[in-house]
Amino acid sequence: MIKFTLKEIPTVPLETEQLTPDVLATLDHAAIRALPAFLGKRRHAIQDFFDVEGERSDQIEIHGDAGRVKWIGRAMTRGSVRVVGNAGMHLGSQMKGGEIHVTGNVSDWAGAEMAGGLIHIRGNAGGQIGAAYRGGTTGMRDGTILIEGTAGLEVGMRMKRGTIAIKGRVRDFVGLQMKGGTIVLGGGAEIRAGAWMTRGTIISLEPLKLLPTFLYACRYQPNVLRVIARYLEPLGFPLPVDSAVGMYQRYTGDSAVPGKGEILVWNPHGT
Amino acid sequence: MGGKVSCTLGEIKNRADFIVYWGGNPAECHPRHFTRYTLTQKGKFTPNGRKDRTMWLVDIRETPSAKAADVFMQVRPGKDFEILTTLRALVKGQRVNEAAVADTGVSLQQLQEFADGMKKAKFGVFFFGMGLSMTRGKHMNSAAILTLATELNAFTKFVAMPMRGHGNVTGSDVVMRWTTGYPFGVNLCRGYPRFNPGEFSTIDLLVRRDVDAVLVAGADPGATMPQPAIDHLARIPTIVLDPKVTHTSKIAKVHFTTAATGVSAPGTVYRMDEIPLTLRPALKSPYPTDEEILKRINAAILKKSTWMPVDDQADALV
Amino acid sequence: MLRIKGGKVYDPAHGLNGVVQDICVADGKIVADVPPGCREIDAAGLFIFPGGVDIHTHVAGAALNFARAMTPENQRQATKFFHTAKRRTGIGGPTPTTFATGYLYAGMGYTTVFEAAVPVLSAKHTHEELSDTPILDKGCCVLMANNEILLDLLQQGDVERAKHVVAWLIWAAKAYGVKAVNPGGVAAWKWGGNASAMSEPVSGYSQVTPLKIVSSLARIIDELKIPHPLHLHCNNLGAPGNYTTTLETMKALEGNRAHMAHLQFHAYGGDDWHTMRSESQAIADYFNAHPNLTCDAGAVLFGNAVTITADGPWQHLLYQLTGRKWGNIDVENETGCGIVPYSYKGSNLVNAVQWAVGLELLLLIKDPWRIFLTTDHPNGACFWRYPEIIHMLMNAAFRRERVKKLPEKVLPRIVLPDLNREYSLYEIAIITSAGPARALGLKNKGQLGVGADADIAIYHENPDGEYMFRYPRYVLKGGEVVVEDGEIRHQMGGREFIVHPSYDPKIEDFLRPLFQQQYTMSFENYPVELERLEHPIIHPCE
């Protein structure tokens, strides 16, 4: 295991895209400390900002308020990153495998364009989680993102596959231009959920204010949710699916595209 | 950008018969717009001037621009995205939820009428202002109206363009693009251009305190930005170049008074449709131009010992 | 002063085919001799070529800048150009930023490029971008074939006045030549239409057909003695069966000079996308027999591209076919542009035919002095991939391997498998440099004789043509070493070639009131000021 302890909060954002299991697995202690870390426009070394213990491991721990440290876990394919504290933007961007666990909050773009692996945030997240970068056609292609707290704008924008589950409330445009995949909203969302989606499933356990281009289809007990629940329950994200309470209202949209996405809103009592 | 269908303003003057102003007040903010480009000029295919055109004004409140409109459509604040998305569906003959439409302050019938008007036009145009691009939804509101215009081209000729703010916003967008590849919010810290609105756009950088020095030219963020951004400007070294002492100047460390571009300083301005126009100064100014000041600052920086990010593709971060 | 010692010189303008001799440089020019003691470059075993000349590319101006705005995702992935003490920053990709454009072309041994399409209304913008493109010499062609003032004059039969207007517009735009794109079609696109039938009047006119626009412009350009002929993007670009349009157009040009742009896109047979096939043989046969014509290949390579043309209706069709993002800007009274990012795939039948046709034309057109290497960058492929095409032209076996990778169904539609011709280095020097320079009328370019501009590319020998031409040992521009082993050693501004054809000044009295009526700016603000150009060089019209 390699342990990084942040010495102090950087004055401007610090970019540390080399802090990934793939890079660190083969490096000795001196090489790790010499890895580049960019403070704004200046190139420094990791050791200027972190105390480092350990070497040659794909199990990483980062301690401290790293809310201004960007690109942790970028494009990783293996191993694990555990952040005891906060993490900055682009956490696990384009990752293909491995796991990232954060005890605190994360900023925007966590899991952007990810293709596999797991990200689990205990605190709150920013916006553009699992999303496509600007101009790109596709966001998250696979993998799982779990957020215990709230999240911001454009969660799951242009995602194609994979699962995002959030316990807290999210802001506008969750599932924007979604092409596939699953988003579970334990705490509901602000407005414009599923805007311009073509495919994919958004499941909300709170009522949603939907765009006029989403049409009510029916109220029923979707069987597929049992499969999703079986996957998410052991991860700490239960879904109400048994026959007593597992009724959902199904909406299809977005007819503006026109799309074949669905939004399932939990409706146990038929209100 | 997802794509954009547009034209130069002369095409509007010569051809447009269906003009929509959305979230803007041209009568007060672009006072020559109606008379030079959109409503009263007799164009090549609009020889009857005003009579050849229908103008819809869409806004949350009735402004003086409404006097010039054939139809004023009042919408509830923060509902533009809903309305534009509904219009995208209606134009394609798709179904929508009538009750949800009514929540926008406009009825489904009115929107259907609007959509029909768009499709029947020979040449339609959306001009959209900050009432659309700066309200809840921001860039998605702009994307919505641009996408609607693009989709209307399946039926008729339709374009959309933003109404620009004062100064040379379009010019800076154009020049940034050809030199860096991106229109705004460009980060050069790693030695090459990177773009990510929300991460590198000005308000976000200031509110998050992600920068530790600021140079301001041709803008007054101290007057327009949210308080946390203004507080940060006051906290860090801020340098202002402006013909006037602005709100920002008052909280800055250094203020340079410079000659007013277009009045006493030459240059090129880009019109809202990206057509370049030469500025010929009419007056002389005792003050240096922005260009002179920036060149002198740059010359002084070059005298300092050189440092550069390492020229190594391995250091490139997407 | 500099002596390039002992290299194998390829200078087709003087018939030198790999002759070992020194090349001497002084004051930016090639000279007969330099005194002993000057800097020497040891070029023993190296090949010396005149600097490349790209006769048709899209690298500067409003259309390209619009494409940059539309494709930030391309820019994220593209080559990064780091800011150093010697080099400005920038981004490569299909729509490079201006500084990067200069470095990328120079890095490949190219020293002169021509921006293929400029509207008069935004020409100031084009010239600004060209000024910001380091190292290279440049020129541009101004769009004319959908200019409504001109079309109205042709409608009235006033060809004499049309000639003066053309001359005035060329000078107003500070252009070097005249470009015609989809004559009549772009004007019709202003109402959502097109002009597909060469003999049918253009929408809104009764006397003006695409053929009439083409022949009138070609004649006017020859009468004005513009050094470069009419530069023509034919009607029906990209459409199956369009070879008949191309033949019809070429026939209408008999008796005049013309340069057929990106001919590959205009050499298709078949009735629809399912039956599309190559008709390069028919096009090449006619072309070979008519020496009044030159062309550039406009070849396609598999991979990402961005289509950028003034052909609005074609771009709209491409958007409808592919569903990819679409940009369009119509320019009042003059032209327009359309942009659709696109990917050419080897598994796609249509793309495979396109890929074959470009190579077929390069192999079937006999005279290398009349066909030039281009990809209509960035429409067919990015310009820095020219070395891939060079390799395929020089090595038939390699080409055959590539053909084997195509889908079986394509083989009956193309003739490439039967073509065994291999280009020599001498011929490569012609299609990349000497030929385009001659077609442009640039006497001091594309050649290594005394008096020529010292634009020189020095290559290592390598049996792999792609590798050889991708990594020059040295590149000199105006006698300065700008590139050495892939590094930018020195950069400077380039020059711009323009022409000033003669016209009766009274034509402005005719234009001014029309302009005020149809345009949206003062007539005085319309022309490009000479001062805006970096180092303009006025080339005579004679």
PDB file of N, CA and C in Angstrom, chain C residues 10 47 49 359 363 387-399 420-429 431 462-466 468-469:
ATOM      1  N   TYR C  10      16.359  16.767 -56.854  1.00  0.00           N
ATOM      2  CA  TYR C  10      15.192  16.511 -57.692  1.00  0.00           C
ATOM      3  C   TYR C  10      14.564  17.855 -58.023  1.00  0.00           C
ATOM      4  N   PHE C  47      18.227  13.488 -50.059  1.00  0.00           N
ATOM      5  CA  PHE C  47      17.518  13.888 -51.275  1.00  0.00           C
ATOM      6  C   PHE C  47      17.026  15.324 -51.125  1.00  0.00           C
ATOM      7  N   PHE C  49      14.614  18.308 -52.382  1.00  0.00           N
ATOM      8  CA  PHE C  49      13.377  18.612 -53.111  1.00  0.00           C
ATOM      9  C   PHE C  49      13.058  20.093 -52.986  1.00  0.00           C
ATOM     10  N   LEU C 359      -6.744   7.519 -55.653  1.00  0.00           N
ATOM     11  CA  LEU C 359      -5.511   6.895 -56.127  1.00  0.00           C
ATOM     12  C   LEU C 359      -5.592   6.609 -57.623  1.00  0.00           C
ATOM     13  N   LEU C 363      -3.093   7.762 -60.692  1.00  0.00           N
ATOM     14  CA  LEU C 363      -2.382   6.776 -61.502  1.00  0.00           C
ATOM     15  C   LEU C 363      -2.799   6.807 -62.970  1.00  0.00           C
ATOM     16  N   PRO C 387       2.112  11.916 -46.833  1.00  0.00           N
ATOM     17  CA  PRO C 387       3.140  10.872 -47.023  1.00  0.00           C
ATOM     18  C   PRO C 387       2.549   9.468 -47.185  1.00  0.00           C
ATOM     19  N   GLU C 388       1.378   9.207 -46.573  1.00  0.00           N
ATOM     20  CA  GLU C 388       0.763   7.886 -46.772  1.00  0.00           C
ATOM     21  C   GLU C 388       0.389   7.686 -48.236  1.00  0.00           C
ATOM     22  N   ILE C 389      -0.098   8.734 -48.846  1.00  0.00           N
ATOM     23  CA  ILE C 389      -0.511   8.630 -50.251  1.00  0.00           C
ATOM     24  C   ILE C 389       0.731   8.479 -51.126  1.00  0.00           C
ATOM     25  N   ILE C 390       1.772   9.237 -50.786  1.00  0.00           N
ATOM     26  CA  ILE C 390       3.009   9.138 -51.554  1.00  0.00           C
ATOM     27  C   ILE C 390       3.504   7.696 -51.541  1.00  0.00           C
ATOM     28  N   HIS C 391       3.471   7.074 -50.415  1.00  0.00           N
ATOM     29  CA  HIS C 391       3.924   5.673 -50.309  1.00  0.00           C
ATOM     30  C   HIS C 391       3.094   4.762 -51.203  1.00  0.00           C
ATOM     31  N   MET C 392       1.784   4.973 -51.208  1.00  0.00           N
ATOM     32  CA  MET C 392       0.927   4.112 -52.035  1.00  0.00           C
ATOM     33  C   MET C 392       1.146   4.356 -53.516  1.00  0.00           C
ATOM     34  N   LEU C 393       1.516   5.592 -53.870  1.00  0.00           N
ATOM     35  CA  LEU C 393       1.774   5.874 -55.278  1.00  0.00           C
ATOM     36  C   LEU C 393       3.092   5.253 -55.740  1.00  0.00           C
ATOM     37  N   MET C 394       4.052   5.200 -54.823  1.00  0.00           N
ATOM     38  CA  MET C 394       5.386   4.728 -55.213  1.00  0.00           C
ATOM     39  C   MET C 394       5.533   3.224 -55.128  1.00  0.00           C
ATOM     40  N   ASN C 395       4.638   2.573 -54.410  1.00  0.00           N
ATOM     41  CA  ASN C 395       4.838   1.152 -54.117  1.00  0.00           C
ATOM     42  C   ASN C 395       3.564   0.368 -54.435  1.00  0.00           C
ATOM     43  N   ALA C 396       3.563  -0.244 -55.636  1.00  0.00           N
ATOM     44  CA  ALA C 396       2.348  -0.942 -56.073  1.00  0.00           C
ATOM     45  C   ALA C 396       2.028  -2.143 -55.193  1.00  0.00           C
ATOM     46  N   ALA C 397       3.069  -2.807 -54.705  1.00  0.00           N
ATOM     47  CA  ALA C 397       2.835  -3.992 -53.864  1.00  0.00           C
ATOM     48  C   ALA C 397       2.128  -3.586 -52.564  1.00  0.00           C
ATOM     49  N   PHE C 398       2.600  -2.522 -51.976  1.00  0.00           N
ATOM     50  CA  PHE C 398       1.974  -2.042 -50.749  1.00  0.00           C
ATOM     51  C   PHE C 398       0.517  -1.655 -51.017  1.00  0.00           C
ATOM     52  N   ARG C 399       0.322  -1.010 -52.167  1.00  0.00           N
ATOM     53  CA  ARG C 399      -1.016  -0.594 -52.557  1.00  0.00           C
ATOM     54  C   ARG C 399      -1.926  -1.822 -52.691  1.00  0.00           C
ATOM     55  N   ASN C 420      -0.851  -0.799 -62.099  1.00  0.00           N
ATOM     56  CA  ASN C 420       0.465  -1.168 -61.596  1.00  0.00           C
ATOM     57  C   ASN C 420       1.473  -0.047 -61.604  1.00  0.00           C
ATOM     58  N   ARG C 421       1.056   1.100 -62.103  1.00  0.00           N
ATOM     59  CA  ARG C 421       2.003   2.215 -62.205  1.00  0.00           C
ATOM     60  C   ARG C 421       2.593   2.562 -60.850  1.00  0.00           C
ATOM     61  N   GLU C 422       3.891   2.913 -60.848  1.00  0.00           N
ATOM     62  CA  GLU C 422       4.531   3.384 -59.620  1.00  0.00           C
ATOM     63  C   GLU C 422       5.166   4.740 -59.906  1.00  0.00           C
ATOM     64  N   TYR C 423       4.939   5.678 -59.002  1.00  0.00           N
ATOM     65  CA  TYR C 423       5.533   6.997 -59.146  1.00  0.00           C
ATOM     66  C   TYR C 423       7.012   6.955 -58.778  1.00  0.00           C
ATOM     67  N   SER C 424       7.808   7.692 -59.518  1.00  0.00           N
ATOM     68  CA  SER C 424       9.213   7.863 -59.153  1.00  0.00           C
ATOM     69  C   SER C 424       9.325   9.074 -58.230  1.00  0.00           C
ATOM     70  N   LEU C 425      10.475   9.216 -57.612  1.00  0.00           N
ATOM     71  CA  LEU C 425      10.691  10.390 -56.771  1.00  0.00           C
ATOM     72  C   LEU C 425      10.561  11.674 -57.580  1.00  0.00           C
ATOM     73  N   TYR C 426      11.025  11.619 -58.803  1.00  0.00           N
ATOM     74  CA  TYR C 426      10.952  12.772 -59.703  1.00  0.00           C
ATOM     75  C   TYR C 426       9.496  13.195 -59.873  1.00  0.00           C
ATOM     76  N   GLU C 427       8.628  12.205 -60.078  1.00  0.00           N
ATOM     77  CA  GLU C 427       7.215  12.514 -60.270  1.00  0.00           C
ATOM     78  C   GLU C 427       6.571  13.004 -58.970  1.00  0.00           C
ATOM     79  N   ILE C 428       7.027  12.457 -57.839  1.00  0.00           N
ATOM     80  CA  ILE C 428       6.505  12.946 -56.564  1.00  0.00           C
ATOM     81  C   ILE C 428       6.865  14.425 -56.390  1.00  0.00           C
ATOM     82  N   ALA C 429       8.097  14.776 -56.787  1.00  0.00           N
ATOM     83  CA  ALA C 429       8.507  16.179 -56.690  1.00  0.00           C
ATOM     84  C   ALA C 429       7.614  17.068 -57.556  1.00  0.00           C
ATOM     85  N   ILE C 431       4.276  16.383 -58.401  1.00  0.00           N
ATOM     86  CA  ILE C 431       2.891  16.532 -57.919  1.00  0.00           C
ATOM     87  C   ILE C 431       2.798  17.230 -56.566  1.00  0.00           C
ATOM     88  N   ASN C 462      14.619   6.523 -47.823  1.00  0.00           N
ATOM     89  CA  ASN C 462      13.931   5.447 -47.101  1.00  0.00           C
ATOM     90  C   ASN C 462      13.001   4.741 -48.077  1.00  0.00           C
ATOM     91  N   PRO C 463      13.095   3.409 -48.136  1.00  0.00           N
ATOM     92  CA  PRO C 463      12.231   2.698 -49.084  1.00  0.00           C
ATOM     93  C   PRO C 463      10.755   2.873 -48.759  1.00  0.00           C
ATOM     94  N   ASP C 464      10.476   3.203 -47.505  1.00  0.00           N
ATOM     95  CA  ASP C 464       9.094   3.473 -47.130  1.00  0.00           C
ATOM     96  C   ASP C 464       8.817   4.945 -47.392  1.00  0.00           C
ATOM     97  N   GLY C 465       8.066   5.189 -48.460  1.00  0.00           N
ATOM     98  CA  GLY C 465       7.804   6.575 -48.875  1.00  0.00           C
ATOM     99  C   GLY C 465       7.134   7.384 -47.787  1.00  0.00           C
ATOM    100  N   GLU C 466       6.282   6.709 -47.004  1.00  0.00           N
ATOM    101  CA  GLU C 466       5.586   7.447 -45.962  1.00  0.00           C
ATOM    102  C   GLU C 466       6.574   7.964 -44.928  1.00  0.00           C
ATOM    103  N   MET C 468       9.762   8.401 -45.276  1.00  0.00           N
ATOM    104  CA  MET C 468      10.700   9.354 -45.875  1.00  0.00           C
ATOM    105  C   MET C 468      10.124  10.759 -45.873  1.00  0.00           C
ATOM    106  N   PHE C 469       8.893  10.870 -46.331  1.00  0.00           N
ATOM    107  CA  PHE C 469       8.344  12.214 -46.495  1.00  0.00           C
ATOM    108  C   PHE C 469       7.739  12.770 -45.208  1.00  0.00           C
TER     109      PHE C 469
END
